[in-house]
């Protein structure tokens, strides 16, 4: 019997014992590391729900190699981006999201690539029509909303990116096709919300087949919760849900809501960005958050949403309180917002509210000029009427006869268009402001009337009305002209030349105009 093998056998036993001890130690360290990773939100332990077969297979079969392959594809994707090869980027991004569906940054980059980089490669097919560009913008939205958030429902970054496309790409005016995007989105949303304010009761408790179909579209296709929709409208609105700004607010608010329910993954910067999207979208909604049919240009006109002024003002005050480091910059933006609020209320015929906010502006910023380069234009030296007139003349030039006359004609045309819409207060406000601008201009050129004077105001108003009632020149349909004639107490249109009153002067003349909003000829 050989004895020289005994030491070797004991050596193997010793090595096995050492290996067992090391294995036990690694297990303890790994358990501690897993706890730390879970606490810091670095571990994905939840199963992938509702994934297609290919995605389910790749996430299981490739195991740890998924990360390595994804990293290599990501490096290649960034190289393609530097080379402006955006279509090739899309394919690689699609592979990465199938390998690593929780790789949040790839979803964000791919959606941005589709909505911004690829979309602009397509030109309009005819004047003002961009179907291919819109298809790619919409694809970016759907990628985030329908795919990315399905696998990453607690990631604030994805909500912010989705809200940003609504706010910046669709809501802003930087893209040549922005009006086409807005029109297409308004058409889709009209199927759910109709042409008026949403009926939240019908969305929350549908009783008819039509209402049930609207709820189905809202929840299944657009992934929106009717109860949360109502909550957002009450907190930040009233909002026009046919416009993209309202949806930017919805998804940013949704991101904040899910972040509060999953605090361990919250990044403070993500929350700041979400709040900023809400604030900026509210400001955009104030400036152009109302849809008005534009009979002059045969399209939608985007008017200010004056009903959210108090909430936008509160947002500014809260921002100044929470961000003292940027307080001065916020104050400047706040003062500009108040200037716009006063002017928009004034032109909408809401004089009482305009005066209240004008007094509020004067109280907060008593020594700040209302107009740049005019140090004496502090609120105590300017009346509300003078401020409104100055806002107009600031744009058209104080002594530019042609521009002033064109602006007067535009205001009067819009006044008559508002009558057709049964917006009498706004109609009267436009007409009254036109008269104030006219009087201001004529007083400034006193002594030079023969050279740069305007025709009598009644003559200008009469010529505008004549064109609007003439079937050969009018942008209005026969039905719209009939409504306008009824509003102005004019005889019905005949097959012959249209009947037009001799002077066509609006009833309100001078600054002491009567309270009635009706634009009735004498």
Short mmCIF file of C-alpha atoms in Angstrom, two decimals:
data_model
loop_
_atom_site.label_atom_id
_atom_site.label_comp_id
_atom_site.label_asym_id
_atom_site.label_seq_id
_atom_site.Cartn_x
_atom_site.Cartn_y
_atom_site.Cartn_z
CA UNK A 1 0.00 0.00 0.00
CA UNK A 2 1.32 3.40 -1.08
CA UNK A 3 1.47 6.21 1.47
CA UNK A 4 2.83 8.99 -0.73
CA UNK A 5 -0.78 9.87 -1.86
CA UNK A 6 -2.01 10.74 1.64
CA UNK A 7 -0.63 14.27 1.72
CA UNK A 8 -2.21 14.96 -1.68
CA UNK A 9 -5.59 13.73 -0.44
CA UNK A 10 -5.44 15.96 2.63
CA UNK A 11 -4.42 18.85 0.43
CA UNK A 12 -7.56 18.37 -1.66
CA UNK A 13 -9.70 18.24 1.46
CA UNK A 14 -8.07 21.41 2.73
CA UNK A 15 -8.65 23.15 -0.59
CA UNK A 16 -12.29 22.08 -0.54
CA UNK A 17 -12.68 23.46 2.99
CA UNK A 18 -11.07 26.74 1.96
CA UNK A 19 -13.32 26.92 -1.10
CA UNK A 20 -16.39 26.30 1.08
CA UNK A 21 -15.30 29.02 3.48
CA UNK A 22 -14.69 31.45 0.60
CA UNK A 23 -18.05 30.52 -0.98
CA UNK A 24 -19.79 31.20 2.34
CA UNK A 25 -17.99 34.54 2.66
CA UNK A 26 -18.90 35.56 -0.91
CA UNK A 27 -22.52 34.63 -0.25
CA UNK A 28 -22.57 36.89 2.79
CA UNK A 29 -20.96 39.77 0.92
CA UNK A 30 -23.30 39.28 -2.06
CA UNK A 31 -26.33 39.32 0.23
CA UNK A 32 -25.13 42.60 1.74
CA UNK A 33 -24.44 44.08 -1.72
CA UNK A 34 -27.86 43.03 -2.99
CA UNK A 35 -29.50 44.73 -0.04
CA UNK A 36 -27.55 47.93 -0.76
CA UNK A 37 -28.36 47.76 -4.47
CA UNK A 38 -32.02 47.22 -3.71
CA UNK A 39 -32.04 50.12 -1.25
CA UNK A 40 -30.44 52.40 -3.83
CA UNK A 41 -32.83 51.27 -6.57
CA UNK A 42 -30.08 49.61 -8.65
CA UNK A 43 -31.67 46.15 -8.80
CA UNK A 44 -34.54 45.10 -11.04
CA UNK A 45 -36.26 42.21 -9.34
CA UNK A 46 -39.79 42.58 -10.65
CA UNK A 47 -40.71 40.21 -13.51
CA UNK A 48 -41.27 41.54 -17.00
CA UNK A 49 -45.03 41.67 -17.46
CA UNK A 50 -46.98 41.30 -20.73
CA UNK A 51 -43.82 41.03 -22.81
CA UNK A 52 -43.96 39.57 -26.35
CA UNK A 53 -42.33 36.14 -26.80
CA UNK A 54 -39.11 37.46 -28.37
CA UNK A 55 -38.56 39.95 -25.57
CA UNK A 56 -39.35 37.37 -22.88
CA UNK A 57 -36.92 34.95 -24.50
CA UNK A 58 -34.01 37.37 -24.80
CA UNK A 59 -34.34 38.62 -21.24
CA UNK A 60 -34.13 35.06 -19.88
CA UNK A 61 -32.05 33.04 -22.33
CA UNK A 62 -29.10 35.40 -22.67
CA UNK A 63 -28.77 35.94 -18.94
CA UNK A 64 -25.88 38.16 -17.94
CA UNK A 65 -24.68 38.44 -21.55
CA UNK A 66 -27.59 40.78 -22.26
CA UNK A 67 -25.81 43.63 -20.51
CA UNK A 68 -22.56 43.08 -22.40
CA UNK A 69 -24.32 42.93 -25.78
CA UNK A 70 -26.43 45.98 -24.93
CA UNK A 71 -23.35 47.99 -24.00
CA UNK A 72 -21.67 47.16 -27.31
CA UNK A 73 -24.81 48.10 -29.24
CA UNK A 74 -25.11 51.33 -27.24
CA UNK A 75 -21.53 52.34 -28.14
CA UNK A 76 -22.30 51.66 -31.80
CA UNK A 77 -25.55 53.60 -31.57
CA UNK A 78 -23.73 56.66 -30.24
CA UNK A 79 -21.28 56.42 -33.14
CA UNK A 80 -24.18 56.38 -35.59
CA UNK A 81 -25.67 59.41 -33.89
CA UNK A 82 -22.44 61.34 -34.41
CA UNK A 83 -22.67 60.37 -38.10
CA UNK A 84 -26.34 61.49 -38.34
CA UNK A 85 -27.40 57.95 -39.31
CA UNK A 86 -30.67 58.13 -37.43
CA UNK A 87 -32.56 55.35 -39.20
CA UNK A 88 -29.76 52.87 -38.39
CA UNK A 89 -29.84 54.16 -34.80
CA UNK A 90 -33.51 53.28 -34.56
CA UNK A 91 -32.81 49.64 -35.43
CA UNK A 92 -30.04 49.31 -32.85
CA UNK A 93 -32.15 51.02 -30.21
CA UNK A 94 -34.94 48.56 -30.93
CA UNK A 95 -32.55 45.66 -30.33
CA UNK A 96 -31.27 47.18 -27.08
CA UNK A 97 -34.77 47.66 -25.70
CA UNK A 98 -35.50 44.02 -26.46
CA UNK A 99 -32.34 42.94 -24.67
CA UNK A 100 -32.62 45.38 -21.77
CA UNK A 101 -36.21 46.72 -21.50
CA UNK A 102 -35.25 48.47 -18.23
CA UNK A 103 -32.46 50.46 -19.92
CA UNK A 104 -34.41 53.71 -19.57
CA UNK A 105 -32.01 55.99 -21.41
CA UNK A 106 -32.34 53.98 -24.63
CA UNK A 107 -36.11 54.43 -24.68
CA UNK A 108 -35.67 58.18 -24.19
CA UNK A 109 -33.01 58.48 -26.91
CA UNK A 110 -35.00 56.39 -29.37
CA UNK A 111 -38.18 58.43 -28.83
CA UNK A 112 -36.24 61.68 -29.23
CA UNK A 113 -34.61 60.33 -32.37
CA UNK A 114 -37.97 59.49 -33.94
CA UNK A 115 -39.81 62.67 -32.92
CA UNK A 116 -36.99 65.12 -33.65
CA UNK A 117 -34.21 63.73 -35.84
CA UNK A 118 -36.06 61.41 -38.20
CA UNK A 119 -39.26 63.46 -38.48
CA UNK A 120 -37.50 66.53 -39.90
CA UNK A 121 -36.08 64.46 -42.76
CA UNK A 122 -39.56 64.59 -44.33
CA UNK A 123 -40.91 67.63 -46.13
CA UNK A 124 -44.47 68.81 -46.62
CA UNK A 125 -46.45 66.95 -49.27
CA UNK A 126 -48.48 70.05 -50.06
CA UNK A 127 -48.81 73.48 -48.52
CA UNK A 128 -49.02 73.08 -44.74
CA UNK A 129 -49.43 69.27 -44.83
CA UNK A 130 -46.81 67.04 -43.17
CA UNK A 131 -48.25 63.50 -42.84
CA UNK A 132 -44.88 61.68 -42.77
CA UNK A 133 -43.38 64.06 -40.25
CA UNK A 134 -46.42 63.73 -38.02
CA UNK A 135 -46.23 59.93 -38.27
CA UNK A 136 -42.72 59.93 -36.78
CA UNK A 137 -43.56 62.45 -34.04
CA UNK A 138 -46.53 60.32 -33.09
CA UNK A 139 -44.36 57.19 -33.18
CA UNK A 140 -42.04 58.79 -30.61
CA UNK A 141 -44.99 59.52 -28.35
CA UNK A 142 -46.36 56.01 -28.68
CA UNK A 143 -42.99 54.41 -28.01
CA UNK A 144 -42.74 56.12 -24.62
CA UNK A 145 -46.41 55.88 -23.68
CA UNK A 146 -47.24 52.38 -24.94
CA UNK A 147 -43.92 50.53 -24.60
CA UNK A 148 -41.38 52.23 -22.33
CA UNK A 149 -43.81 53.03 -19.52
CA UNK A 150 -45.30 49.54 -19.68
CA UNK A 151 -41.95 48.08 -18.60
CA UNK A 152 -40.78 51.06 -16.53
CA UNK A 153 -43.89 52.50 -14.86
CA UNK A 154 -41.95 54.22 -12.05
CA UNK A 155 -39.33 56.08 -14.08
CA UNK A 156 -39.83 59.88 -13.87
CA UNK A 157 -37.44 60.43 -16.79
CA UNK A 158 -39.80 58.69 -19.20
CA UNK A 159 -42.77 60.77 -18.07
CA UNK A 160 -40.69 63.91 -18.47
CA UNK A 161 -39.62 62.93 -22.01
CA UNK A 162 -43.20 62.16 -23.00
CA UNK A 163 -44.45 65.46 -21.57
CA UNK A 164 -41.61 67.32 -23.29
CA UNK A 165 -42.59 66.06 -26.75
CA UNK A 166 -46.13 67.31 -26.15
CA UNK A 167 -44.93 70.66 -24.82
CA UNK A 168 -41.95 71.43 -27.03
CA UNK A 169 -42.32 69.49 -30.28
CA UNK A 170 -46.10 69.81 -30.67
CA UNK A 171 -47.03 72.75 -28.47
CA UNK A 172 -44.25 75.17 -29.34
CA UNK A 173 -43.85 76.99 -32.65
CA UNK A 174 -40.27 75.98 -33.50
CA UNK A 175 -41.17 73.21 -35.97
CA UNK A 176 -42.49 74.30 -39.38
CA UNK A 177 -45.18 71.62 -39.03
CA UNK A 178 -46.36 72.60 -35.55
CA UNK A 179 -49.78 73.78 -36.77
CA UNK A 180 -50.28 70.47 -38.57
CA UNK A 181 -49.38 68.55 -35.40
CA UNK A 182 -51.84 70.59 -33.36
CA UNK A 183 -54.62 70.12 -35.91
CA UNK A 184 -54.09 66.36 -36.12
CA UNK A 185 -54.01 66.01 -32.34
CA UNK A 186 -57.11 68.17 -31.94
CA UNK A 187 -58.93 65.95 -34.45
CA UNK A 188 -58.02 62.83 -32.47
CA UNK A 189 -58.92 64.32 -29.11
CA UNK A 190 -62.25 65.59 -30.43
CA UNK A 191 -63.33 61.96 -30.74
CA UNK A 192 -63.05 61.70 -26.94
CA UNK A 193 -63.76 65.17 -25.60
CA UNK A 194 -65.98 66.59 -28.34
CA UNK A 195 -65.82 70.28 -29.22
CA UNK A 196 -66.51 71.63 -25.75
CA UNK A 197 -65.25 71.10 -22.21
CA UNK A 198 -64.92 67.40 -21.25
CA UNK A 199 -67.89 65.85 -19.51
CA UNK A 200 -65.97 64.24 -16.66
CA UNK A 201 -69.08 62.64 -15.20
CA UNK A 202 -69.69 60.79 -18.46
CA UNK A 203 -66.04 59.69 -18.59
CA UNK A 204 -66.06 58.46 -15.00
CA UNK A 205 -69.46 56.80 -15.21
CA UNK A 206 -70.39 56.22 -18.88
CA UNK A 207 -74.05 55.47 -19.44
CA UNK A 208 -74.30 55.38 -23.24
CA UNK A 209 -72.52 53.31 -25.86
CA UNK A 210 -70.94 56.49 -27.22
CA UNK A 211 -69.54 57.40 -23.80
CA UNK A 212 -68.24 53.88 -23.27
CA UNK A 213 -66.43 54.04 -26.61
CA UNK A 214 -64.85 57.35 -25.60
CA UNK A 215 -63.65 55.86 -22.33
CA UNK A 216 -62.27 52.84 -24.19
CA UNK A 217 -60.28 55.08 -26.53
CA UNK A 218 -59.03 57.20 -23.64
CA UNK A 219 -57.87 54.28 -21.50
CA UNK A 220 -56.80 51.66 -24.04
CA UNK A 221 -55.38 53.71 -26.91
CA UNK A 222 -54.15 56.82 -25.13
CA UNK A 223 -53.39 55.18 -21.75
CA UNK A 224 -55.05 57.97 -19.76
CA UNK A 225 -57.00 57.58 -16.53
CA UNK A 226 -60.31 59.52 -16.47
CA UNK A 227 -60.13 60.05 -12.70
CA UNK A 228 -56.59 61.39 -12.87
CA UNK A 229 -57.55 63.51 -15.88
CA UNK A 230 -60.26 65.20 -13.83
CA UNK A 231 -57.85 65.71 -10.94
CA UNK A 232 -55.29 67.40 -13.22
CA UNK A 233 -57.96 69.65 -14.73
CA UNK A 234 -59.13 70.73 -11.28
CA UNK A 235 -55.61 71.37 -10.00
CA UNK A 236 -54.07 73.09 -13.02
CA UNK A 237 -57.00 74.01 -15.26
CA UNK A 238 -59.49 74.42 -16.69
CA UNK A 239 -57.51 73.10 -19.64
CA UNK A 240 -58.28 72.66 -23.33
CA UNK A 241 -57.75 68.91 -23.73
CA UNK A 242 -57.63 69.09 -27.51
CA UNK A 243 -54.30 70.95 -27.29
CA UNK A 244 -50.91 69.33 -26.56
CA UNK A 245 -50.08 71.59 -23.57
CA UNK A 246 -52.82 69.96 -21.51
CA UNK A 247 -51.35 66.52 -22.21
CA UNK A 248 -47.87 67.73 -21.29
CA UNK A 249 -49.29 68.76 -17.91
CA UNK A 250 -51.10 65.42 -17.55
CA UNK A 251 -48.02 63.25 -18.14
CA UNK A 252 -45.71 65.43 -16.04
CA UNK A 253 -48.24 65.31 -13.19
CA UNK A 254 -48.52 61.55 -13.67
CA UNK A 255 -44.75 61.28 -13.34
CA UNK A 256 -44.83 63.20 -10.07
CA UNK A 257 -47.68 61.01 -8.83
CA UNK A 258 -45.89 57.71 -9.49
CA UNK A 259 -42.65 59.10 -8.07
CA UNK A 260 -44.39 59.80 -4.77
CA UNK A 261 -45.55 56.18 -4.68
CA UNK A 262 -42.04 54.87 -5.32
CA UNK A 263 -39.79 57.20 -3.35
CA UNK A 264 -36.76 54.91 -3.29
CA UNK A 265 -36.13 55.57 -6.99
CA UNK A 266 -36.75 59.30 -6.97
CA UNK A 267 -34.08 61.55 -8.41
CA UNK A 268 -34.49 65.12 -7.23
CA UNK A 269 -33.46 66.51 -10.62
CA UNK A 270 -36.14 64.42 -12.34
CA UNK A 271 -38.79 65.88 -10.04
CA UNK A 272 -37.55 69.42 -10.70
CA UNK A 273 -37.78 68.80 -14.45
CA UNK A 274 -41.31 67.43 -14.16
CA UNK A 275 -42.46 70.45 -12.13
CA UNK A 276 -40.80 72.73 -14.68
CA UNK A 277 -42.69 71.08 -17.54
CA UNK A 278 -45.98 71.66 -15.69
CA UNK A 279 -45.15 75.29 -15.00
CA UNK A 280 -44.00 76.01 -18.57
CA UNK A 281 -47.02 74.23 -20.06
CA UNK A 282 -49.37 76.22 -17.83
CA UNK A 283 -47.77 79.43 -19.10
CA UNK A 284 -48.17 78.22 -22.69
CA UNK A 285 -51.80 77.37 -21.99
CA UNK A 286 -52.34 80.87 -20.67
CA UNK A 287 -50.92 82.39 -23.85
CA UNK A 288 -52.62 80.09 -26.38
CA UNK A 289 -54.63 77.47 -24.55
CA UNK A 290 -58.02 78.15 -26.13
CA UNK A 291 -59.26 77.02 -29.53
CA UNK A 292 -61.29 79.58 -31.46
CA UNK A 293 -62.55 79.09 -35.03
CA UNK A 294 -60.84 81.73 -37.18
CA UNK A 295 -63.34 82.68 -39.85
CA UNK A 296 -60.95 85.18 -41.41
CA UNK A 297 -58.18 82.68 -42.20
CA UNK A 298 -60.31 79.51 -42.21
CA UNK A 299 -58.45 77.69 -39.47
CA UNK A 300 -58.28 77.46 -35.71
CA UNK A 301 -57.02 80.48 -33.85
CA UNK A 302 -55.24 79.90 -30.57
CA UNK A 303 -56.39 82.41 -27.99
CA UNK A 304 -55.30 82.85 -24.37
CA UNK A 305 -56.83 80.73 -21.64
CA UNK A 306 -57.75 83.51 -19.23
CA UNK A 307 -59.41 81.25 -16.67
CA UNK A 308 -56.07 79.86 -15.45
CA UNK A 309 -54.50 83.26 -14.71
CA UNK A 310 -54.87 82.87 -10.90
CA UNK A 311 -53.22 79.42 -10.98
CA UNK A 312 -50.33 80.58 -13.16
CA UNK A 313 -49.84 83.55 -10.87
CA UNK A 314 -49.79 81.21 -7.86
CA UNK A 315 -47.18 79.06 -9.60
CA UNK A 316 -44.93 82.11 -10.01
CA UNK A 317 -45.35 83.11 -6.38
CA UNK A 318 -44.58 79.57 -5.24
CA UNK A 319 -41.50 79.40 -7.48
CA UNK A 320 -40.13 82.63 -6.00
CA UNK A 321 -40.64 81.25 -2.52
CA UNK A 322 -39.04 77.87 -3.24
CA UNK A 323 -36.12 79.12 -5.35
CA UNK A 324 -34.68 82.24 -3.67
CA UNK A 325 -31.45 81.94 -5.69
CA UNK A 326 -33.37 82.68 -8.91
CA UNK A 327 -35.92 84.98 -7.32
CA UNK A 328 -34.97 88.03 -9.38
CA UNK A 329 -35.24 86.21 -12.71
CA UNK A 330 -38.58 84.76 -11.67
CA UNK A 331 -39.79 88.24 -10.67
CA UNK A 332 -39.00 89.55 -14.16
CA UNK A 333 -40.93 86.67 -15.75
CA UNK A 334 -43.78 87.20 -13.29
CA UNK A 335 -44.05 90.90 -14.16
CA UNK A 336 -44.13 90.09 -17.89
CA UNK A 337 -46.85 87.51 -17.25
CA UNK A 338 -48.94 90.09 -15.37
CA UNK A 339 -48.53 92.60 -18.20
CA UNK A 340 -49.85 90.01 -20.66
CA UNK A 341 -52.66 88.97 -18.33
CA UNK A 342 -53.92 92.55 -18.05
CA UNK A 343 -53.80 93.10 -21.80
CA UNK A 344 -55.43 89.78 -22.72
CA UNK A 345 -58.24 90.33 -20.21
CA UNK A 346 -58.77 93.81 -21.57
CA UNK A 347 -59.03 92.65 -25.20
CA UNK A 348 -61.43 89.90 -24.11
CA UNK A 349 -63.84 92.46 -22.73
CA UNK A 350 -63.20 91.47 -19.11
CA UNK A 351 -62.46 95.00 -17.97
CA UNK A 352 -63.17 94.42 -14.29
CA UNK A 353 -60.68 91.57 -14.03
CA UNK A 354 -58.17 93.46 -16.16
CA UNK A 355 -58.34 96.37 -13.76
CA UNK A 356 -57.94 94.07 -10.73
CA UNK A 357 -54.79 92.51 -12.14
CA UNK A 358 -53.54 95.95 -13.25
CA UNK A 359 -53.83 97.12 -9.65
CA UNK A 360 -52.09 93.95 -8.47
CA UNK A 361 -49.26 94.62 -10.95
CA UNK A 362 -48.96 98.19 -9.67
CA UNK A 363 -48.88 97.02 -6.07
CA UNK A 364 -46.13 94.42 -6.62
CA UNK A 365 -44.00 96.40 -9.06
CA UNK A 366 -44.83 100.08 -8.49
CA UNK A 367 -41.50 101.43 -9.74
CA UNK A 368 -40.98 99.14 -12.74
CA UNK A 369 -41.76 100.76 -16.14
CA UNK A 370 -44.45 99.03 -18.15
CA UNK A 371 -42.47 99.59 -21.35
CA UNK A 372 -38.76 99.32 -22.01
CA UNK A 373 -37.02 102.61 -22.72
CA UNK A 374 -39.87 104.58 -21.11
CA UNK A 375 -38.84 105.18 -17.48
CA UNK A 376 -41.95 107.28 -16.83
CA UNK A 377 -44.33 104.46 -17.79
CA UNK A 378 -44.70 103.23 -14.21
CA UNK A 379 -48.21 102.03 -13.27
CA UNK A 380 -49.11 105.17 -11.28
CA UNK A 381 -48.62 107.31 -14.42
CA UNK A 382 -50.62 105.10 -16.81
CA UNK A 383 -54.31 104.24 -16.92
CA UNK A 384 -55.59 100.86 -18.00
CA UNK A 385 -56.89 102.27 -21.32
CA UNK A 386 -53.58 103.99 -22.00
CA UNK A 387 -51.69 100.80 -21.29
CA UNK A 388 -53.84 98.75 -23.68
CA UNK A 389 -53.46 101.30 -26.48
CA UNK A 390 -49.72 101.52 -25.89
CA UNK A 391 -49.42 97.74 -26.19
CA UNK A 392 -50.91 97.93 -29.67
CA UNK A 393 -49.00 100.98 -30.86
CA UNK A 394 -45.80 99.46 -29.52
CA UNK A 395 -46.22 96.69 -32.11
CA UNK A 396 -47.43 98.70 -35.09
CA UNK A 397 -45.36 101.88 -34.80
CA UNK A 398 -46.82 105.10 -33.46
CA UNK A 399 -46.80 107.10 -36.70
CA UNK A 400 -46.78 104.41 -39.36
CA UNK A 401 -50.06 105.20 -41.12
CA UNK A 402 -50.22 102.04 -43.22
CA UNK A 403 -49.45 99.67 -40.36
CA UNK A 404 -51.84 101.40 -37.96
CA UNK A 405 -54.67 101.29 -40.52
CA UNK A 406 -53.99 97.60 -41.25
CA UNK A 407 -54.03 96.83 -37.54
CA UNK A 408 -57.30 98.71 -37.07
CA UNK A 409 -58.89 96.79 -39.92
CA UNK A 410 -57.66 93.51 -38.42
CA UNK A 411 -59.12 94.32 -34.99
CA UNK A 412 -62.45 95.30 -36.50
CA UNK A 413 -62.57 92.16 -38.65
CA UNK A 414 -61.92 90.03 -35.59
CA UNK A 415 -64.62 91.97 -33.73
CA UNK A 416 -67.19 91.06 -36.36
CA UNK A 417 -65.95 87.45 -36.40
CA UNK A 418 -66.47 87.27 -32.64
CA UNK A 419 -70.09 88.33 -33.16
CA UNK A 420 -70.63 85.31 -35.38
CA UNK A 421 -69.28 83.12 -32.56
CA UNK A 422 -71.66 84.82 -30.13
CA UNK A 423 -68.68 86.21 -28.20
CA UNK A 424 -70.19 89.67 -27.86
CA UNK A 425 -67.97 90.81 -25.00
CA UNK A 426 -64.84 90.07 -26.98
CA UNK A 427 -66.33 91.68 -30.09
CA UNK A 428 -67.03 94.88 -28.22
CA UNK A 429 -63.58 94.85 -26.61
CA UNK A 430 -61.84 94.57 -30.01
CA UNK A 431 -63.96 97.38 -31.45
CA UNK A 432 -63.44 99.60 -28.42
CA UNK A 433 -59.68 99.08 -28.48
CA UNK A 434 -59.63 99.85 -32.20
CA UNK A 435 -61.33 103.17 -31.47
CA UNK A 436 -58.87 103.97 -28.69
CA UNK A 437 -55.91 103.19 -30.97
CA UNK A 438 -57.44 105.38 -33.68
CA UNK A 439 -57.95 108.32 -31.30
CA UNK A 440 -54.43 107.92 -29.89
CA UNK A 441 -52.87 107.90 -33.35
CA UNK A 442 -54.81 110.95 -34.54
CA UNK A 443 -53.85 112.90 -31.41
CA UNK A 444 -50.15 112.11 -31.92
CA UNK A 445 -50.11 113.37 -35.53
CA UNK A 446 -52.15 116.52 -34.82
CA UNK A 447 -51.20 119.14 -37.39
CA UNK A 448 -50.09 116.51 -39.94
CA UNK A 449 -53.50 115.06 -40.74
CA UNK A 450 -53.29 116.00 -44.42
CA UNK A 451 -50.03 114.08 -44.80
CA UNK A 452 -50.40 110.97 -42.62
CA UNK A 453 -53.94 111.21 -41.27
CA UNK A 454 -56.44 108.35 -41.36
CA UNK A 455 -59.96 108.41 -42.80
CA UNK A 456 -62.76 108.81 -40.24
CA UNK A 457 -63.07 105.80 -37.96
CA UNK A 458 -66.64 105.20 -39.16
CA UNK A 459 -65.40 105.02 -42.73
CA UNK A 460 -62.74 102.44 -41.88
CA UNK A 461 -65.27 100.35 -39.94
CA UNK A 462 -67.77 100.64 -42.78
CA UNK A 463 -65.27 99.47 -45.38
CA UNK A 464 -64.32 96.45 -43.26
CA UNK A 465 -67.97 95.51 -42.80
CA UNK A 466 -68.69 95.98 -46.49
CA UNK A 467 -65.96 93.49 -47.43
CA UNK A 468 -67.11 90.98 -44.83
CA UNK A 469 -70.71 91.10 -46.11
CA UNK A 470 -69.87 91.06 -49.82
CA UNK A 471 -70.14 87.45 -51.09
CA UNK A 472 -67.42 88.18 -53.65
CA UNK A 473 -64.87 89.28 -51.02
CA UNK A 474 -66.01 87.86 -47.71
CA UNK A 475 -64.12 85.02 -46.02
CA UNK A 476 -67.41 84.07 -44.33
CA UNK A 477 -69.88 81.52 -45.66
CA UNK A 478 -73.45 82.52 -46.51
CA UNK A 479 -74.63 81.12 -43.16
CA UNK A 480 -71.98 83.08 -41.26
CA UNK A 481 -72.84 86.27 -43.11
CA UNK A 482 -76.48 85.71 -42.23
CA UNK A 483 -75.60 85.42 -38.54
CA UNK A 484 -73.58 88.63 -38.73
CA UNK A 485 -76.41 90.49 -40.44
CA UNK A 486 -78.82 89.32 -37.75
CA UNK A 487 -76.43 90.47 -35.03
CA UNK A 488 -76.14 93.90 -36.67
CA UNK A 489 -79.89 94.18 -37.38
CA UNK A 490 -79.24 94.39 -41.14
CA UNK A 491 -81.63 93.14 -43.84
CA UNK A 492 -81.09 89.68 -45.24
CA UNK A 493 -78.68 89.20 -48.12
CA UNK A 494 -80.28 89.20 -51.57
CA UNK A 495 -79.19 87.71 -54.87
CA UNK A 496 -78.33 91.20 -56.05
CA UNK A 497 -75.53 93.31 -54.64
CA UNK A 498 -75.48 93.05 -50.85
CA UNK A 499 -77.26 95.72 -48.86
CA UNK A 500 -74.80 97.73 -46.80
CA UNK A 501 -75.71 100.61 -44.54
CA UNK A 502 -74.57 104.07 -45.54
CA UNK A 503 -71.98 104.56 -42.83
CA UNK A 504 -71.62 101.17 -41.10
CA UNK A 505 -70.22 102.86 -38.01
CA UNK A 506 -70.14 100.73 -34.87
CA UNK A 507 -72.23 102.09 -32.07
CA UNK A 508 -69.36 102.50 -29.63
CA UNK A 509 -67.34 105.61 -30.44
CA UNK A 510 -64.79 107.43 -28.38
CA UNK A 511 -63.54 106.35 -25.00
CA UNK A 512 -66.96 106.81 -23.37
CA UNK A 513 -68.49 103.92 -25.28
CA UNK A 514 -71.78 102.43 -24.05
CA UNK A 515 -71.71 99.24 -22.03
CA UNK A 516 -73.55 97.19 -24.67
CA UNK A 517 -71.19 94.84 -26.53
CA UNK A 518 -73.28 94.78 -29.70
CA UNK A 519 -71.66 96.25 -32.82
CA UNK A 520 -74.81 97.80 -34.27
CA UNK A 521 -74.61 100.33 -37.12
CA UNK A 522 -76.42 103.63 -36.57
#
